[in-house]
PDB file of C-alpha atoms and ligand atoms in Angstrom:
ATOM      1  CA  UNK A   1      22.376  -4.477  -0.465  1.00 78.00           C
ATOM      2  CA  UNK A   2      19.894  -4.032  -3.585  1.00 93.00           C
ATOM      3  CA  UNK A   3      20.711  -3.099  -7.762  1.00 97.00           C
ATOM      4  CA  UNK A   4      20.960   0.935  -7.180  1.00 97.00           C
ATOM      5  CA  UNK A   5      20.798   1.551 -11.176  1.00 97.00           C
ATOM      6  CA  UNK A   6      18.415  -0.757 -11.331  1.00 98.00           C
ATOM      7  CA  UNK A   7      15.742   0.451  -9.730  1.00 98.00           C
ATOM      8  CA  UNK A   8      16.471   4.076 -11.048  1.00 98.00           C
ATOM      9  CA  UNK A   9      15.871   1.910 -14.567  1.00 98.00           C
ATOM     10  CA  UNK A  10      13.016   0.542 -13.970  1.00 98.00           C
ATOM     11  CA  UNK A  11      11.353   2.152 -11.378  1.00 98.00           C
ATOM     12  CA  UNK A  12      11.271  -0.355  -9.177  1.00 98.00           C
ATOM     13  CA  UNK A  13      13.520  -3.826  -7.733  1.00 98.00           C
ATOM     14  CA  UNK A  14      12.671  -7.041  -6.356  1.00 98.00           C
ATOM     15  CA  UNK A  15      14.835  -8.499  -4.092  1.00 98.00           C
ATOM     16  CA  UNK A  16      14.735 -11.900  -3.406  1.00 98.00           C
ATOM     17  CA  UNK A  17      14.699 -13.783   0.400  1.00 97.00           C
ATOM     18  CA  UNK A  18      14.003 -10.846   2.372  1.00 98.00           C
ATOM     19  CA  UNK A  19      12.864 -12.199   4.984  1.00 98.00           C
ATOM     20  CA  UNK A  20      13.256 -15.827   6.422  1.00 98.00           C
ATOM     21  CA  UNK A  21      10.906 -18.521   7.014  1.00 98.00           C
ATOM     22  CA  UNK A  22      10.562 -17.264  10.307  1.00 98.00           C
ATOM     23  CA  UNK A  23      10.112 -14.064   9.913  1.00 98.00           C
ATOM     24  CA  UNK A  24       7.497 -14.486   6.945  1.00 98.00           C
ATOM     25  CA  UNK A  25       6.044 -16.863   9.643  1.00 98.00           C
ATOM     26  CA  UNK A  26       5.731 -14.444  12.843  1.00 98.00           C
ATOM     27  CA  UNK A  27       4.034 -10.993  10.388  1.00 98.00           C
ATOM     28  CA  UNK A  28       1.867 -13.820   9.090  1.00 98.00           C
ATOM     29  CA  UNK A  29       0.666 -15.448  11.782  1.00 98.00           C
ATOM     30  CA  UNK A  30       0.457 -11.561  13.540  1.00 98.00           C
ATOM     31  CA  UNK A  31      -2.140 -11.028  10.844  1.00 98.00           C
ATOM     32  CA  UNK A  32      -4.412 -13.757  10.628  1.00 98.00           C
ATOM     33  CA  UNK A  33      -4.371 -13.014  14.862  1.00 98.00           C
ATOM     34  CA  UNK A  34      -5.435  -9.030  14.437  1.00 98.00           C
ATOM     35  CA  UNK A  35      -7.867 -10.867  12.481  1.00 97.00           C
ATOM     36  CA  UNK A  36      -9.040 -12.508  14.672  1.00 96.00           C
ATOM     37  CA  UNK A  37      -8.961  -9.762  17.454  1.00 95.00           C
ATOM     38  CA  UNK A  38     -11.222  -7.127  16.214  1.00 92.00           C
ATOM     39  CA  UNK A  39     -14.199  -6.370  16.797  1.00 91.00           C
ATOM     40  CA  UNK A  40     -16.820  -6.195  14.711  1.00 89.00           C
ATOM     41  CA  UNK A  41     -19.624  -6.036  16.251  1.00 86.00           C
ATOM     42  CA  UNK A  42     -18.846  -2.004  16.698  1.00 84.00           C
ATOM     43  CA  UNK A  43     -17.403  -1.464  12.693  1.00 85.00           C
ATOM     44  CA  UNK A  44     -18.160   0.689  10.631  1.00 82.00           C
ATOM     45  CA  UNK A  45     -17.404  -1.594   7.649  1.00 81.00           C
ATOM     46  CA  UNK A  46     -16.036   0.469   6.076  1.00 76.00           C
ATOM     47  CA  UNK A  47     -15.139  -0.848   3.068  1.00 76.00           C
ATOM     48  CA  UNK A  48     -11.387  -0.552   0.567  1.00 74.00           C
ATOM     49  CA  UNK A  49     -12.385   0.063  -2.381  1.00 71.00           C
ATOM     50  CA  UNK A  50     -10.362   1.630  -5.583  1.00 68.00           C
ATOM     51  CA  UNK A  51     -12.311   0.505  -8.739  1.00 54.00           C
ATOM     52  CA  UNK A  52     -12.132   3.363 -10.627  1.00 51.00           C
ATOM     53  CA  UNK A  53     -16.174   3.391 -10.260  1.00 47.00           C
ATOM     54  CA  UNK A  54     -16.446   3.561  -7.318  1.00 49.00           C
ATOM     55  CA  UNK A  55     -16.335   5.788  -4.682  1.00 59.00           C
ATOM     56  CA  UNK A  56     -12.652   6.308  -3.128  1.00 64.00           C
ATOM     57  CA  UNK A  57     -13.251   5.571   0.239  1.00 69.00           C
ATOM     58  CA  UNK A  58     -13.436   8.244   2.573  1.00 67.00           C
ATOM     59  CA  UNK A  59     -15.138   7.929   6.175  1.00 82.00           C
ATOM     60  CA  UNK A  60     -13.890   9.362   9.537  1.00 87.00           C
ATOM     61  CA  UNK A  61     -13.053   5.565   9.896  1.00 89.00           C
ATOM     62  CA  UNK A  62     -11.091   6.017   7.626  1.00 90.00           C
ATOM     63  CA  UNK A  63      -9.110   9.668   7.546  1.00 90.00           C
ATOM     64  CA  UNK A  64      -8.158   8.868  11.292  1.00 91.00           C
ATOM     65  CA  UNK A  65      -6.620   6.141  11.068  1.00 93.00           C
ATOM     66  CA  UNK A  66      -2.998   7.165  10.664  1.00 94.00           C
ATOM     67  CA  UNK A  67      -1.690   5.946  13.969  1.00 94.00           C
ATOM     68  CA  UNK A  68      -4.227   3.260  14.646  1.00 95.00           C
ATOM     69  CA  UNK A  69      -4.483  -0.159  13.648  1.00 96.00           C
ATOM     70  CA  UNK A  70      -8.442  -0.603  11.723  1.00 95.00           C
ATOM     71  CA  UNK A  71     -10.127  -3.137   9.289  1.00 95.00           C
ATOM     72  CA  UNK A  72     -11.391  -2.448   6.248  1.00 94.00           C
ATOM     73  CA  UNK A  73     -13.450  -4.820   3.929  1.00 93.00           C
ATOM     74  CA  UNK A  74     -13.470  -5.876   0.584  1.00 92.00           C
ATOM     75  CA  UNK A  75     -16.221  -4.619  -1.196  1.00 89.00           C
ATOM     76  CA  UNK A  76     -17.286  -7.951  -2.791  1.00 90.00           C
ATOM     77  CA  UNK A  77     -17.318  -9.937   0.893  1.00 92.00           C
ATOM     78  CA  UNK A  78     -21.429  -8.491   1.625  1.00 91.00           C
ATOM     79  CA  UNK A  79     -24.246  -9.580   0.080  1.00 90.00           C
ATOM     80  CA  UNK A  80     -25.662  -6.986  -2.386  1.00 87.00           C
ATOM     81  CA  UNK A  81     -29.442  -8.232  -1.050  1.00 88.00           C
ATOM     82  CA  UNK A  82     -29.708  -7.942   2.174  1.00 86.00           C
ATOM     83  CA  UNK A  83     -25.518  -6.089   3.283  1.00 84.00           C
ATOM     84  CA  UNK A  84     -24.646  -8.870   5.258  1.00 88.00           C
ATOM     85  CA  UNK A  85     -20.526 -10.477   5.813  1.00 91.00           C
ATOM     86  CA  UNK A  86     -20.906 -13.725   2.888  1.00 93.00           C
ATOM     87  CA  UNK A  87     -17.808 -15.129   4.708  1.00 94.00           C
ATOM     88  CA  UNK A  88     -16.647 -15.017   8.904  1.00 95.00           C
ATOM     89  CA  UNK A  89     -14.419 -11.655   9.573  1.00 94.00           C
ATOM     90  CA  UNK A  90     -11.672 -13.824   8.494  1.00 96.00           C
ATOM     91  CA  UNK A  91     -11.615 -13.939   5.018  1.00 96.00           C
ATOM     92  CA  UNK A  92     -13.758 -10.825   4.115  1.00 95.00           C
ATOM     93  CA  UNK A  93     -11.711  -7.685   4.989  1.00 96.00           C
ATOM     94  CA  UNK A  94      -9.579  -6.100   2.547  1.00 95.00           C
ATOM     95  CA  UNK A  95      -6.414  -4.699   4.764  1.00 96.00           C
ATOM     96  CA  UNK A  96      -5.189  -3.263   8.062  1.00 97.00           C
ATOM     97  CA  UNK A  97      -3.812  -0.334   8.927  1.00 95.00           C
ATOM     98  CA  UNK A  98      -2.003   2.427   8.385  1.00 96.00           C
ATOM     99  CA  UNK A  99      -0.235   2.039  12.253  1.00 96.00           C
ATOM    100  CA  UNK A 100       0.741  -1.384  12.198  1.00 98.00           C
ATOM    101  CA  UNK A 101       5.120   0.446  12.589  1.00 97.00           C
ATOM    102  CA  UNK A 102       4.243   2.590  15.109  1.00 96.00           C
ATOM    103  CA  UNK A 103       1.652   0.320  17.522  1.00 97.00           C
ATOM    104  CA  UNK A 104       2.564  -3.378  16.669  1.00 98.00           C
ATOM    105  CA  UNK A 105       5.394  -4.647  17.636  1.00 98.00           C
ATOM    106  CA  UNK A 106       5.833  -7.431  15.249  1.00 98.00           C
ATOM    107  CA  UNK A 107       5.721  -5.322  12.394  1.00 98.00           C
ATOM    108  CA  UNK A 108       8.089  -2.791  14.237  1.00 98.00           C
ATOM    109  CA  UNK A 109      10.752  -3.813  13.856  1.00 98.00           C
ATOM    110  CA  UNK A 110      10.466  -5.464  10.075  1.00 98.00           C
ATOM    111  CA  UNK A 111      10.009  -1.940   9.612  1.00 98.00           C
ATOM    112  CA  UNK A 112      12.060  -0.101  11.469  1.00 97.00           C
ATOM    113  CA  UNK A 113      15.562  -1.932  11.836  1.00 97.00           C
ATOM    114  CA  UNK A 114      19.196  -1.052  10.016  1.00 96.00           C
ATOM    115  CA  UNK A 115      18.559  -2.704   6.986  1.00 96.00           C
ATOM    116  CA  UNK A 116      15.524  -0.774   5.698  1.00 98.00           C
ATOM    117  CA  UNK A 117      17.709   2.089   7.190  1.00 97.00           C
ATOM    118  CA  UNK A 118      19.904   1.236   4.272  1.00 97.00           C
ATOM    119  CA  UNK A 119      18.034   0.675   1.177  1.00 98.00           C
ATOM    120  CA  UNK A 120      16.590   4.279   2.034  1.00 98.00           C
ATOM    121  CA  UNK A 121      20.127   6.015   2.055  1.00 97.00           C
ATOM    122  CA  UNK A 122      21.420   3.756  -0.809  1.00 97.00           C
ATOM    123  CA  UNK A 123      18.212   4.955  -2.967  1.00 97.00           C
ATOM    124  CA  UNK A 124      18.924   8.493  -2.052  1.00 97.00           C
ATOM    125  CA  UNK A 125      17.171   9.288   1.604  1.00 97.00           C
ATOM    126  CA  UNK A 126      18.325  12.213   3.819  1.00 97.00           C
ATOM    127  CA  UNK A 127      15.421  12.342   5.809  1.00 97.00           C
ATOM    128  CA  UNK A 128      12.844   9.184   6.016  1.00 97.00           C
ATOM    129  CA  UNK A 129       9.734   8.861   7.108  1.00 97.00           C
ATOM    130  CA  UNK A 130       7.771   5.946   7.795  1.00 97.00           C
ATOM    131  CA  UNK A 131       3.991   7.685   7.203  1.00 95.00           C
ATOM    132  CA  UNK A 132       1.771   4.566   6.920  1.00 97.00           C
ATOM    133  CA  UNK A 133       1.897   0.637   7.304  1.00 98.00           C
ATOM    134  CA  UNK A 134      -0.762  -1.589   5.859  1.00 98.00           C
ATOM    135  CA  UNK A 135      -1.389  -5.480   5.890  1.00 98.00           C
ATOM    136  CA  UNK A 136      -3.116  -6.502   1.968  1.00 98.00           C
ATOM    137  CA  UNK A 137      -4.624 -10.041   2.758  1.00 98.00           C
ATOM    138  CA  UNK A 138      -6.476 -10.039  -0.882  1.00 97.00           C
ATOM    139  CA  UNK A 139      -8.724 -12.391   0.089  1.00 97.00           C
ATOM    140  CA  UNK A 140      -9.099 -15.784  -1.400  1.00 96.00           C
ATOM    141  CA  UNK A 141     -12.348 -14.773  -4.979  1.00 95.00           C
ATOM    142  CA  UNK A 142     -12.831 -11.553  -4.069  1.00 96.00           C
ATOM    143  CA  UNK A 143      -9.212 -10.342  -3.084  1.00 95.00           C
ATOM    144  CA  UNK A 144      -9.919  -6.422  -5.306  1.00 93.00           C
ATOM    145  CA  UNK A 145      -8.228  -5.381  -8.225  1.00 95.00           C
ATOM    146  CA  UNK A 146      -5.785  -2.482  -7.995  1.00 94.00           C
ATOM    147  CA  UNK A 147      -6.316   0.013 -10.571  1.00 93.00           C
ATOM    148  CA  UNK A 148      -2.995   1.077 -12.176  1.00 94.00           C
ATOM    149  CA  UNK A 149      -1.728   4.387 -10.208  1.00 94.00           C
ATOM    150  CA  UNK A 150       1.152   5.986  -8.658  1.00 96.00           C
ATOM    151  CA  UNK A 151       1.369   5.689  -4.699  1.00 97.00           C
ATOM    152  CA  UNK A 152       3.093   9.252  -4.565  1.00 97.00           C
ATOM    153  CA  UNK A 153      -0.891  10.424  -5.786  1.00 95.00           C
ATOM    154  CA  UNK A 154      -1.941   9.456  -2.796  1.00 95.00           C
ATOM    155  CA  UNK A 155       1.675  10.599  -0.263  1.00 96.00           C
ATOM    156  CA  UNK A 156       2.319  13.302  -2.432  1.00 97.00           C
ATOM    157  CA  UNK A 157       5.372  15.572  -1.622  1.00 97.00           C
ATOM    158  CA  UNK A 158       6.381  17.991  -2.754  1.00 95.00           C
ATOM    159  CA  UNK A 159       8.762  17.127  -4.374  1.00 95.00           C
ATOM    160  CA  UNK A 160       7.604  13.486  -4.848  1.00 96.00           C
ATOM    161  CA  UNK A 161       9.587  11.190  -2.512  1.00 97.00           C
ATOM    162  CA  UNK A 162       7.307   8.420  -1.766  1.00 98.00           C
ATOM    163  CA  UNK A 163       8.759   4.741  -1.768  1.00 98.00           C
ATOM    164  CA  UNK A 164       6.717   1.547  -0.830  1.00 98.00           C
ATOM    165  CA  UNK A 165       8.710  -1.222   1.027  1.00 98.00           C
ATOM    166  CA  UNK A 166       6.582  -4.285  -0.047  1.00 98.00           C
ATOM    167  CA  UNK A 167       6.819  -7.583   1.140  1.00 98.00           C
ATOM    168  CA  UNK A 168       4.874 -11.079   0.225  1.00 98.00           C
ATOM    169  CA  UNK A 169       3.791 -12.511   3.504  1.00 98.00           C
ATOM    170  CA  UNK A 170       2.708 -15.510   0.573  1.00 98.00           C
ATOM    171  CA  UNK A 171       3.923 -16.537  -3.102  1.00 98.00           C
ATOM    172  CA  UNK A 172       2.452 -13.646  -5.032  1.00 98.00           C
ATOM    173  CA  UNK A 173       1.541 -14.773  -8.713  1.00 98.00           C
ATOM    174  CA  UNK A 174      -0.348 -14.175 -12.270  1.00 98.00           C
ATOM    175  CA  UNK A 175      -2.912 -16.038 -10.195  1.00 98.00           C
ATOM    176  CA  UNK A 176      -3.807 -15.280  -6.161  1.00 98.00           C
ATOM    177  CA  UNK A 177      -3.224 -11.460  -8.184  1.00 97.00           C
ATOM    178  CA  UNK A 178       0.707 -10.551  -8.555  1.00 98.00           C
ATOM    179  CA  UNK A 179       1.712  -6.700  -8.807  1.00 98.00           C
ATOM    180  CA  UNK A 180       2.503  -6.048 -12.533  1.00 98.00           C
ATOM    181  CA  UNK A 181       4.141  -2.402 -12.995  1.00 98.00           C
ATOM    182  CA  UNK A 182       5.440  -0.352 -16.073  1.00 96.00           C
ATOM    183  CA  UNK A 183       9.092  -0.382 -16.324  1.00 97.00           C
ATOM    184  CA  UNK A 184      10.862   2.797 -16.792  1.00 96.00           C
ATOM    185  CA  UNK A 185       7.681   5.111 -16.747  1.00 95.00           C
ATOM    186  CA  UNK A 186       8.806   6.697 -13.226  1.00 96.00           C
ATOM    187  CA  UNK A 187      10.812   9.113 -15.285  1.00 95.00           C
ATOM    188  CA  UNK A 188       7.869   9.885 -18.180  1.00 92.00           C
ATOM    189  CA  UNK A 189       4.674   9.119 -16.894  1.00 92.00           C
ATOM    190  CA  UNK A 190       4.465  12.903 -14.853  1.00 91.00           C
ATOM    191  CA  UNK A 191       2.108  12.410 -11.649  1.00 92.00           C
ATOM    192  CA  UNK A 192      -1.534  13.756 -12.635  1.00 88.00           C
ATOM    193  CA  UNK A 193      -3.364  14.416  -9.259  1.00 91.00           C
ATOM    194  CA  UNK A 194      -3.033  14.014  -5.646  1.00 93.00           C
ATOM    195  CA  UNK A 195      -5.848  12.213  -3.291  1.00 93.00           C
ATOM    196  CA  UNK A 196      -7.040  15.026  -0.525  1.00 93.00           C
ATOM    197  CA  UNK A 197      -9.208  15.383   1.585  1.00 93.00           C
ATOM    198  CA  UNK A 198     -11.825  17.486   0.050  1.00 91.00           C
ATOM    199  CA  UNK A 199     -13.269  20.519   1.727  1.00 89.00           C
ATOM    200  CA  UNK A 200     -16.632  18.698   1.779  1.00 87.00           C
ATOM    201  CA  UNK A 201     -15.615  16.088   3.552  1.00 86.00           C
ATOM    202  CA  UNK A 202     -14.470  13.246   2.859  1.00 86.00           C
ATOM    203  CA  UNK A 203     -11.777  12.734   0.026  1.00 89.00           C
ATOM    204  CA  UNK A 204     -11.686  13.475  -3.662  1.00 90.00           C
ATOM    205  CA  UNK A 205      -8.460  13.946  -6.329  1.00 91.00           C
ATOM    206  CA  UNK A 206      -7.479  17.508  -7.864  1.00 92.00           C
ATOM    207  CA  UNK A 207      -4.994  17.994 -10.789  1.00 91.00           C
ATOM    208  CA  UNK A 208      -1.359  18.236 -10.518  1.00 88.00           C
ATOM    209  CA  UNK A 209      -0.185  20.141 -13.954  1.00 73.00           C
ATOM    210  CA  UNK A 210       0.978  18.237 -16.407  1.00 63.00           C
ATOM    211  CA  UNK A 211       2.954  18.546 -19.912  1.00 56.00           C
ATOM    212  CA  UNK A 212       0.966  18.704 -22.140  1.00 53.00           C
ATOM    213  CA  UNK A 213       3.610  15.956 -23.603  1.00 54.00           C
ATOM    214  CA  UNK A 214       2.462  13.033 -21.704  1.00 54.00           C
ATOM    215  CA  UNK A 215       1.624  10.271 -23.654  1.00 55.00           C
ATOM    216  CA  UNK A 216      -1.661   8.041 -21.730  1.00 53.00           C
ATOM    217  CA  UNK A 217       0.403   5.320 -24.126  1.00 51.00           C
ATOM    218  CA  UNK A 218       1.926   4.490 -22.183  1.00 58.00           C
ATOM    219  CA  UNK A 219      -0.397   2.515 -19.775  1.00 68.00           C
ATOM    220  CA  UNK A 220      -1.569  -0.216 -22.836  1.00 84.00           C
ATOM    221  CA  UNK A 221      -1.884  -3.499 -21.323  1.00 86.00           C
ATOM    222  CA  UNK A 222       1.059  -4.905 -23.839  1.00 89.00           C
ATOM    223  CA  UNK A 223       3.300  -1.904 -21.118  1.00 93.00           C
ATOM    224  CA  UNK A 224       3.064  -3.681 -17.943  1.00 96.00           C
ATOM    225  CA  UNK A 225       5.287  -6.409 -16.877  1.00 97.00           C
ATOM    226  CA  UNK A 226       4.236  -8.719 -14.145  1.00 98.00           C
ATOM    227  CA  UNK A 227       6.091  -9.919 -10.908  1.00 98.00           C
ATOM    228  CA  UNK A 228       5.973 -12.910  -9.648  1.00 98.00           C
ATOM    229  CA  UNK A 229       7.683 -12.888  -6.234  1.00 98.00           C
ATOM    230  CA  UNK A 230       8.170 -15.730  -3.678  1.00 98.00           C
ATOM    231  CA  UNK A 231       6.896 -14.849  -0.060  1.00 98.00           C
ATOM    232  CA  UNK A 232       9.885 -13.338   2.023  1.00 98.00           C
ATOM    233  CA  UNK A 233      10.726 -11.618  -1.162  1.00 98.00           C
ATOM    234  CA  UNK A 234      10.386  -7.234  -0.980  1.00 98.00           C
ATOM    235  CA  UNK A 235       9.736  -4.776  -3.500  1.00 98.00           C
ATOM    236  CA  UNK A 236      11.242  -1.182  -3.278  1.00 98.00           C
ATOM    237  CA  UNK A 237       8.722   0.583  -5.599  1.00 98.00           C
ATOM    238  CA  UNK A 238       9.842   3.988  -6.330  1.00 98.00           C
ATOM    239  CA  UNK A 239       5.960   6.168  -5.925  1.00 98.00           C
ATOM    240  CA  UNK A 240       6.117   7.558  -9.541  1.00 97.00           C
ATOM    241  CA  UNK A 241       6.318   3.525 -10.915  1.00 97.00           C
ATOM    242  CA  UNK A 242       2.548   2.453 -12.619  1.00 96.00           C
ATOM    243  CA  UNK A 243       1.250  -0.324 -11.245  1.00 97.00           C
ATOM    244  CA  UNK A 244      -1.342  -2.479 -10.595  1.00 97.00           C
ATOM    245  CA  UNK A 245      -2.672  -5.959  -9.585  1.00 97.00           C
ATOM    246  CA  UNK A 246      -5.645  -7.645 -10.777  1.00 96.00           C
ATOM    247  CA  UNK A 247      -8.434  -9.497  -8.688  1.00 96.00           C
ATOM    248  CA  UNK A 248      -7.758 -12.716  -6.749  1.00 97.00           C
ATOM    249  CA  UNK A 249     -10.560 -15.381  -7.595  1.00 97.00           C
ATOM    250  CA  UNK A 250      -8.116 -18.021  -7.268  1.00 98.00           C
ATOM    251  CA  UNK A 251      -8.901 -20.556  -3.910  1.00 97.00           C
ATOM    252  CA  UNK A 252      -4.771 -18.669  -2.035  1.00 97.00           C
ATOM    253  CA  UNK A 253      -5.213 -16.039  -0.420  1.00 97.00           C
ATOM    254  CA  UNK A 254      -2.213 -13.084  -0.942  1.00 98.00           C
ATOM    255  CA  UNK A 255      -0.663 -11.575   2.187  1.00 98.00           C
ATOM    256  CA  UNK A 256       1.381  -9.186   2.503  1.00 98.00           C
ATOM    257  CA  UNK A 257       3.431  -6.405   4.413  1.00 98.00           C
ATOM    258  CA  UNK A 258       3.859  -2.715   2.476  1.00 98.00           C
ATOM    259  CA  UNK A 259       4.857   0.793   4.444  1.00 98.00           C
ATOM    260  CA  UNK A 260       5.625   3.594   3.238  1.00 98.00           C
ATOM    261  CA  UNK A 261       8.822   6.324   3.749  1.00 98.00           C
ATOM    262  CA  UNK A 262       8.947   9.806   2.455  1.00 98.00           C
ATOM    263  CA  UNK A 263      11.418  12.752   2.691  1.00 97.00           C
ATOM    264  CA  UNK A 264      10.596  14.657   5.508  1.00 95.00           C
ATOM    265  CA  UNK A 265      12.883  17.896   4.474  1.00 93.00           C
ATOM    266  CA  UNK A 266      10.145  17.582   1.269  1.00 96.00           C
ATOM    267  CA  UNK A 267       6.962  19.990   1.975  1.00 96.00           C
ATOM    268  CA  UNK A 268       3.876  17.125   3.946  1.00 96.00           C
ATOM    269  CA  UNK A 269       1.035  19.671   2.953  1.00 92.00           C
ATOM    270  CA  UNK A 270      -2.607  19.143   5.074  1.00 92.00           C
ATOM    271  CA  UNK A 271      -4.279  18.278   2.378  1.00 93.00           C
ATOM    272  CA  UNK A 272      -2.903  15.263   2.212  1.00 94.00           C
ATOM    273  CA  UNK A 273      -6.158  12.305   2.933  1.00 93.00           C
ATOM    274  CA  UNK A 274      -3.079  10.753   5.876  1.00 94.00           C
ATOM    275  CA  UNK A 275      -2.072  13.324   8.603  1.00 94.00           C
ATOM    276  CA  UNK A 276       0.700  12.660  11.277  1.00 93.00           C
ATOM    277  CA  UNK A 277      -0.187  12.726  14.672  1.00 88.00           C
ATOM    278  CA  UNK A 278       1.189  15.136  16.724  1.00 86.00           C
ATOM    279  CA  UNK A 279       4.158  12.222  17.619  1.00 87.00           C
ATOM    280  CA  UNK A 280       4.736  13.356  13.339  1.00 91.00           C
ATOM    281  CA  UNK A 281       5.853  10.786  11.445  1.00 95.00           C
ATOM    282  CA  UNK A 282       8.161   8.098  12.593  1.00 95.00           C
ATOM    283  CA  UNK A 283      10.880   8.634  12.169  1.00 95.00           C
ATOM    284  CA  UNK A 284      13.845   6.207  10.426  1.00 92.00           C
ATOM    285  CA  UNK A 285      16.737   7.451  12.327  1.00 83.00           C
TER     286      UNK A 285
HETATM  287 FE1  FE2 B 301       0.742   1.180  -5.243  1.00 61.31          FE
END
């Protein structure tokens, strides 16, 4: 069902039309319902930040979100003077996570489906487990950029095994912050760090050993290939491929649904920011 050779060569593959318009609309409507329903009055106003200069998010609301449906704000949704939201809550949320695949029937059905299991098997998984899921809103005008990264930094197993499933719920374009990849980088850019719970509290990065031959020039701007995709497209993303997305300064949102799987046979340790709930991660089969 997917082009395994292309996935192995590039580290990602696009499958247009993976979801029908009906399925896309169902998930998009459900996303908007979640935004309508959530109660801002007792929310800690946690922002989701990944910028190079900003502190990475690491409060309890974030750390304990693995088996919940929680809401993280765009950094630029607040007035810099009085700290108040500059727009309605529905247009201020960066992402919703990280337990949609466990708790919301519409997202669970798409995630825990035979199609996904089939793809996981095709790319070599033996015991695929879903460990997190998110709706990323990429709001008009304020949708934050996501700097160059490898997903396995944040979802580390030994050896690395994370794979992202990224589904466009709206057209994803150069204007509203589509993904860009360095094709083949999963084969020649080693993971340099992992994102962990720090002993003193909060989160941070710790170094992994990298071969001395690592050449940082591989991530120059010209190495990135932008992938504009239509709504309903699935992008399967190797956890080691370098990718990023630009800020959304357009008037159109860029809603997507994404979840990640790991190989259950690989070691997942207690330093990772995301820890399984008592029932463990969700086995695809
Ligand atoms: Fe990513």
